[in-house]
Amino acid sequence: MPPRTPVQEQTGEQSQQPAANKGKEKSQQLPVVINPRIRKIDTRPLPSIADRVNHMVDIRAYTIAGTGHKSRKDLKHFVTKKEKLFRKLTADMETYQVRTLAKTLKEVSTSSQSDAYKAMESQASNLPDSVKTFTRIYSNGKPIRIEDLNDFTLVHRQPASIEALKAIEDADGLMEKNTQPLAAGKRANVDSAHLGIWGDYDIGLYRTKETENLWFKGGEQWEKAAQPALKEIAFFGKHLNPEAAAMVGKMDLTENVQRKLGGLNEKKLKPIAEMFFAVALNRGQADEGTMHQDWADTQHMFNAAIAYGKDYQSGWLVIWQLKVLIEMRRGDILYFYGSYLAHNVIEIVGERNSLDCFTHRSVLDWWKRINVDSHTNDYHKPRKQRDEDETETAYKLRHADSEVVKPVNKLKRKEVKEKGLLVS
């Protein structure tokens, strides 16, 4: 069976070239698409490798501490090899442009009560008729990119390596399934598990209760076995959006700083997939999902989802604002902004499993609000951890190796100084 062209109509028939393009060269002939808001364009040239590497190192998308290198020179040599590999794996990428801006998308659909979101919900209730005029982008083994009018990447699909796909499928049986899957009509009728780190202004970073419970039911073994897939997902994410990776690179999560921020050294918390702090593992989906946006995820980072399953063949991810359907075959990784792009999966063939890497916005909000200086490690303590009378409260011992100390209430300033405690 010959491969399909990247863009085809709802019927699945081969798209025809417009008559006006018959005399043009093949490289300039554009496929006929139903949705006029999206068009296929030539992939824009990338900056030089040297400029790209310098940029990624300067903004700390890659760091000496994170990679284990001893000098900036060694780090740049390492990042150069990574950038060359990225360009090799995306060399045959196909690019599409939508006639909108990421900024506009963020502003229009701000909550589930917004008029724009309710209008999309009304459309989603009328499947499959509501997507007949949407552009379909088939999975043909090549990377694809959808960008806005400012060349900002909104969506990127990347085929995973055989090693990554094997790792995630082999790891799948190591972790027990939840006893209470999501109810039908929520997002999808699947077994759903979340592993990762959230942030809270009162207590800092923490593992969720679900993560702690699953850790003793094979979660830890699953994370170790899935590392090849998690690292590959993070690798593409870093090079697609190094600015997002830099946000994590600037977060000093070393044991020393974690101790100062609230005794987190015991767990040594770190992102589960380098630049992603959490993953959602969805298993056993056969029915179509319900349209939704991941409101609680940060808008600064991609969601990165890989579809897998030995019985899974394909499914279509609808992105409603862009009026596009993207085919997700087994082993396809999709990067997109689920926090402001409404989406759901339809027309599933086989039993679909997916791994969705993301970062909850509370993590970045927490880091921003404590205002840590990466050079001095000075920080502002969360307000609720202080005493009612802040001037008379001591909430931390001087010694770096001390345990977390609860606020000492109603101590006089003189007594605080005598006991060697810091006064807020």
Coordinates of N, CA and C in Angstrom, one line a residue, residues 44-162:
R44 N 11.6 26.7 7.1 CA 12.5 27.8 7.2 C 13.9 27.4 7.6
P45 N 15.0 28.0 7.0 CA 16.3 27.6 7.4 C 16.6 27.9 8.9
L46 N 17.4 27.0 9.5 CA 17.7 27.1 10.9 C 19.0 28.0 11.1
P47 N 19.2 28.6 12.2 CA 20.4 29.3 12.5 C 21.6 28.3 12.5
S48 N 22.8 28.9 12.4 CA 24.0 28.0 12.4 C 24.0 27.2 13.7
I49 N 24.7 26.1 13.6 CA 24.8 25.2 14.8 C 25.5 25.9 15.9
A50 N 26.6 26.7 15.5 CA 27.4 27.4 16.6 C 26.5 28.4 17.3
D51 N 25.7 29.2 16.5 CA 24.8 30.2 17.2 C 23.8 29.5 18.0
R52 N 23.2 28.4 17.6 CA 22.2 27.7 18.3 C 22.8 27.1 19.6
V53 N 24.0 26.5 19.5 CA 24.6 26.0 20.7 C 24.9 27.1 21.7
N54 N 25.5 28.2 21.3 CA 25.8 29.3 22.2 C 24.5 29.8 22.9
H55 N 23.4 29.9 22.1 CA 22.2 30.3 22.7 C 21.7 29.3 23.8
M56 N 21.7 28.0 23.5 CA 21.2 27.1 24.5 C 22.1 27.0 25.7
V57 N 23.4 27.2 25.6 CA 24.2 27.2 26.8 C 24.1 28.5 27.5
D58 N 23.9 29.6 26.8 CA 23.8 30.9 27.5 C 22.5 31.0 28.4
I59 N 21.4 30.5 27.8 CA 20.2 30.6 28.6 C 20.0 29.4 29.6
R60 N 21.0 28.5 29.6 CA 21.0 27.4 30.5 C 19.9 26.3 30.2
A61 N 19.7 26.1 28.9 CA 18.9 24.9 28.5 C 19.6 23.7 28.8
Y62 N 20.9 23.7 28.6 CA 21.9 22.7 29.1 C 22.8 23.3 30.1
T63 N 23.1 22.7 31.2 CA 23.9 23.2 32.2 C 25.1 22.3 32.6
I64 N 26.1 22.8 33.1 CA 27.2 22.0 33.5 C 26.8 21.0 34.6
A65 N 26.0 21.5 35.6 CA 25.5 20.6 36.7 C 24.6 19.5 36.2
G66 N 23.8 19.9 35.2 CA 22.8 18.9 34.7 C 23.4 17.8 33.8
T67 N 24.5 18.1 33.2 CA 25.2 17.2 32.3 C 26.4 16.5 32.8
G68 N 26.9 17.1 33.9 CA 28.1 16.5 34.6 C 29.4 16.8 34.0
H69 N 29.4 17.8 33.1 CA 30.7 18.3 32.5 C 31.4 19.3 33.4
K70 N 32.7 19.4 33.2 CA 33.6 20.2 34.1 C 33.8 21.6 33.6
S71 N 33.6 21.9 32.4 CA 33.8 23.2 31.9 C 32.8 23.6 30.8
R72 N 32.7 24.9 30.5 CA 31.8 25.4 29.5 C 32.2 24.9 28.1
K73 N 33.5 24.7 27.9 CA 34.0 24.2 26.6 C 33.5 22.8 26.4
D74 N 33.6 21.9 27.4 CA 33.1 20.6 27.3 C 31.6 20.5 27.1
L75 N 30.9 21.4 27.8 CA 29.5 21.5 27.7 C 29.0 21.8 26.3
K76 N 29.7 22.8 25.7 CA 29.4 23.2 24.3 C 29.7 22.1 23.3
H77 N 30.7 21.4 23.5 CA 31.0 20.3 22.7 C 29.9 19.2 22.8
F78 N 29.4 19.0 24.0 CA 28.3 18.0 24.2 C 27.1 18.5 23.5
V79 N 26.7 19.8 23.7 CA 25.5 20.3 23.1 C 25.6 20.3 21.6
T80 N 26.8 20.6 21.0 CA 26.9 20.5 19.6 C 26.6 19.2 19.0
K81 N 27.0 18.1 19.7 CA 26.7 16.8 19.2 C 25.2 16.5 19.3
K82 N 24.6 17.0 20.3 CA 23.1 16.9 20.5 C 22.3 17.6 19.4
E83 N 22.8 18.8 19.1 CA 22.1 19.6 18.1 C 22.3 19.0 16.7
K84 N 23.4 18.5 16.4 CA 23.6 17.8 15.1 C 22.7 16.6 15.0
L85 N 22.6 15.9 16.1 CA 21.7 14.7 16.1 C 20.2 15.1 15.9
F86 N 19.8 16.2 16.5 CA 18.5 16.7 16.4 C 18.2 17.1 14.9
R87 N 19.1 17.8 14.3 CA 18.9 18.2 12.9 C 18.9 17.0 12.0
K88 N 19.7 16.0 12.3 CA 19.7 14.8 11.5 C 18.3 14.1 11.5
L89 N 17.7 14.1 12.7 CA 16.5 13.3 12.9 C 15.3 14.2 12.4
T90 N 15.4 15.5 12.2 CA 14.3 16.3 11.8 C 14.6 16.9 10.4
A91 N 15.6 16.3 9.7 CA 16.0 16.8 8.4 C 14.9 16.8 7.3
D92 N 14.0 15.8 7.3 CA 12.9 15.7 6.3 C 11.6 16.3 6.9
M93 N 11.6 17.2 7.8 CA 10.4 17.7 8.4 C 9.6 18.5 7.4
E94 N 8.2 18.3 7.6 CA 7.3 19.0 6.8 C 6.6 20.1 7.7
T95 N 6.5 21.3 7.2 CA 6.0 22.4 8.0 C 4.7 23.0 7.5
Y96 N 3.8 23.3 8.4 CA 2.5 23.9 8.1 C 2.4 25.2 8.9
Q97 N 1.7 26.1 8.4 CA 1.5 27.4 9.0 C 0.0 27.7 9.2
V98 N -0.4 28.1 10.4 CA -1.8 28.5 10.7 C -1.9 30.0 10.7
R99 N -3.0 30.5 10.3 CA -3.2 32.0 10.2 C -3.7 32.5 11.6
T100 N -2.8 32.4 12.6 CA -3.1 32.9 13.9 C -1.8 33.1 14.7
L101 N -1.9 33.6 15.9 CA -0.7 33.7 16.7 C -0.9 33.0 18.0
A102 N 0.1 32.5 18.6 CA 0.1 31.8 19.9 C -0.5 32.7 20.9
K103 N -0.1 34.0 20.9 CA -0.6 35.0 21.9 C -2.2 35.1 21.8
T104 N -2.7 35.1 20.6 CA -4.1 35.1 20.5 C -4.8 33.9 21.0
L105 N -4.2 32.7 20.8 CA -4.8 31.5 21.3 C -4.9 31.5 22.8
K106 N -3.8 32.0 23.4 CA -3.8 32.1 24.9 C -4.9 33.0 25.4
E107 N -5.1 34.1 24.7 CA -6.1 35.1 25.2 C -7.5 34.7 25.0
V108 N -7.8 33.9 23.9 CA -9.2 33.7 23.6 C -9.8 32.6 24.5
S109 N -9.2 31.5 24.6 CA -9.8 30.4 25.4 C -9.1 30.4 26.8
T110 N -9.6 31.1 27.7 CA -9.0 31.3 29.0 C -9.5 30.4 30.1
S111 N -10.7 29.9 29.9 CA -11.3 29.0 30.9 C -12.4 28.2 30.3
S112 N -12.9 27.2 31.0 CA -14.0 26.4 30.5 C -15.3 27.1 30.4
Q113 N -15.4 28.3 31.0 CA -16.6 29.1 30.9 C -16.5 30.2 29.8
S114 N -15.4 30.3 29.1 CA -15.3 31.3 28.1 C -16.2 31.0 26.9
D115 N -16.6 32.0 26.2 CA -17.5 31.8 25.0 C -16.8 30.9 24.0
A116 N -15.5 31.2 23.8 CA -14.8 30.4 22.7 C -14.7 28.9 23.1
Y117 N -14.5 28.6 24.4 CA -14.5 27.2 24.7 C -15.8 26.5 24.7
K118 N -16.9 27.2 25.1 CA -18.2 26.7 25.0 C -18.6 26.4 23.5
A119 N -18.2 27.3 22.6 CA -18.5 27.1 21.2 C -17.8 25.8 20.7
M120 N -16.5 25.6 21.1 CA -15.8 24.4 20.7 C -16.5 23.1 21.3
E121 N -17.0 23.2 22.6 CA -17.7 22.1 23.2 C -18.9 21.8 22.4
S122 N -19.6 22.8 21.9 CA -20.8 22.5 21.1 C -20.4 21.8 19.8
Q123 N -19.3 22.2 19.2 CA -18.8 21.5 18.0 C -18.4 20.1 18.3
A124 N -17.7 19.9 19.4 CA -17.2 18.5 19.8 C -18.4 17.6 20.0
S125 N -19.5 18.1 20.4 CA -20.7 17.2 20.7 C -21.3 16.7 19.4
N126 N -20.8 17.2 18.3 CA -21.4 16.8 17.0 C -20.4 16.1 16.1
L127 N -19.6 15.3 16.8 CA -18.7 14.4 16.0 C -19.4 13.3 15.3
P128 N -19.0 12.9 14.1 CA -17.8 13.3 13.4 C -18.1 14.4 12.4
D129 N -19.4 14.9 12.3 CA -19.7 15.9 11.3 C -18.9 17.2 11.5
S130 N -18.6 17.5 12.7 CA -18.0 18.8 13.0 C -16.5 18.9 12.6
V131 N -15.9 17.8 12.3 CA -14.5 17.8 11.8 C -14.3 17.5 10.3
K132 N -15.4 17.5 9.6 CA -15.3 17.1 8.2 C -14.6 18.2 7.4
T133 N -14.6 19.4 7.9 CA -13.8 20.5 7.2 C -12.5 20.7 7.7
F134 N -12.1 19.9 8.7 CA -10.7 20.1 9.3 C -9.7 19.4 8.4
T135 N -8.5 20.0 8.4 CA -7.3 19.4 7.7 C -6.8 18.2 8.4
R136 N -6.6 17.2 7.7 CA -6.0 15.9 8.2 C -4.5 15.8 7.8
I137 N -3.7 15.6 8.8 CA -2.2 15.4 8.5 C -1.9 14.0 8.9
Y138 N -1.6 13.2 7.9 CA -1.4 11.7 8.1 C 0.0 11.5 8.6
S139 N 0.2 10.3 9.3 CA 1.5 9.9 9.8 C 2.2 9.1 8.7
N140 N 3.3 9.7 8.2 CA 4.0 9.1 7.1 C 5.5 8.8 7.4
G141 N 5.8 8.8 8.7 CA 7.1 8.5 9.1 C 8.0 9.8 9.2
K142 N 7.5 10.9 8.8 CA 8.3 12.1 8.8 C 7.9 13.1 9.9
P143 N 8.8 13.8 10.5 CA 8.4 14.8 11.5 C 7.6 15.9 10.8
I144 N 6.6 16.4 11.6 CA 5.8 17.6 11.1 C 5.8 18.7 12.1
R145 N 5.7 19.9 11.6 CA 5.7 21.1 12.5 C 4.5 22.0 12.1
I146 N 3.8 22.5 13.0 CA 2.7 23.5 12.8 C 3.1 24.7 13.6
E147 N 3.3 25.8 12.8 CA 3.7 27.1 13.4 C 2.7 28.2 13.2
D148 N 2.8 29.2 14.0 CA 2.0 30.4 13.8 C 2.6 31.4 12.9
L149 N 2.0 32.5 12.7 CA 2.5 33.5 11.8 C 3.8 34.1 12.2
N150 N 4.2 33.9 13.4 CA 5.5 34.4 13.9 C 6.6 33.3 14.0
D151 N 6.3 32.2 13.3 CA 7.2 31.1 13.2 C 7.4 30.4 14.6
F152 N 6.4 30.6 15.5 CA 6.4 29.9 16.8 C 5.8 28.5 16.6
T153 N 6.5 27.5 17.1 CA 6.1 26.1 17.0 C 4.9 25.9 18.0
L154 N 3.8 25.6 17.4 CA 2.6 25.2 18.2 C 2.5 23.7 18.4
V155 N 2.9 22.9 17.3 CA 2.7 21.5 17.4 C 3.9 20.9 16.6
H156 N 4.5 19.8 17.1 CA 5.5 19.1 16.5 C 5.3 17.6 16.7
R157 N 5.3 16.8 15.6 CA 5.1 15.4 15.7 C 6.5 14.7 15.3
Q158 N 6.9 13.8 16.1 CA 8.2 13.2 15.8 C 8.2 11.7 16.0
P159 N 8.6 10.9 15.1 CA 8.6 9.4 15.3 C 9.6 9.0 16.3
A160 N 9.2 8.2 17.3 CA 10.2 7.8 18.3 C 11.1 6.7 17.7
S161 N 12.3 6.6 18.4 CA 13.2 5.5 18.0 C 12.6 4.1 18.4
I162 N 13.2 3.1 17.8 CA 12.7 1.7 18.1 C 13.1 1.4 19.6

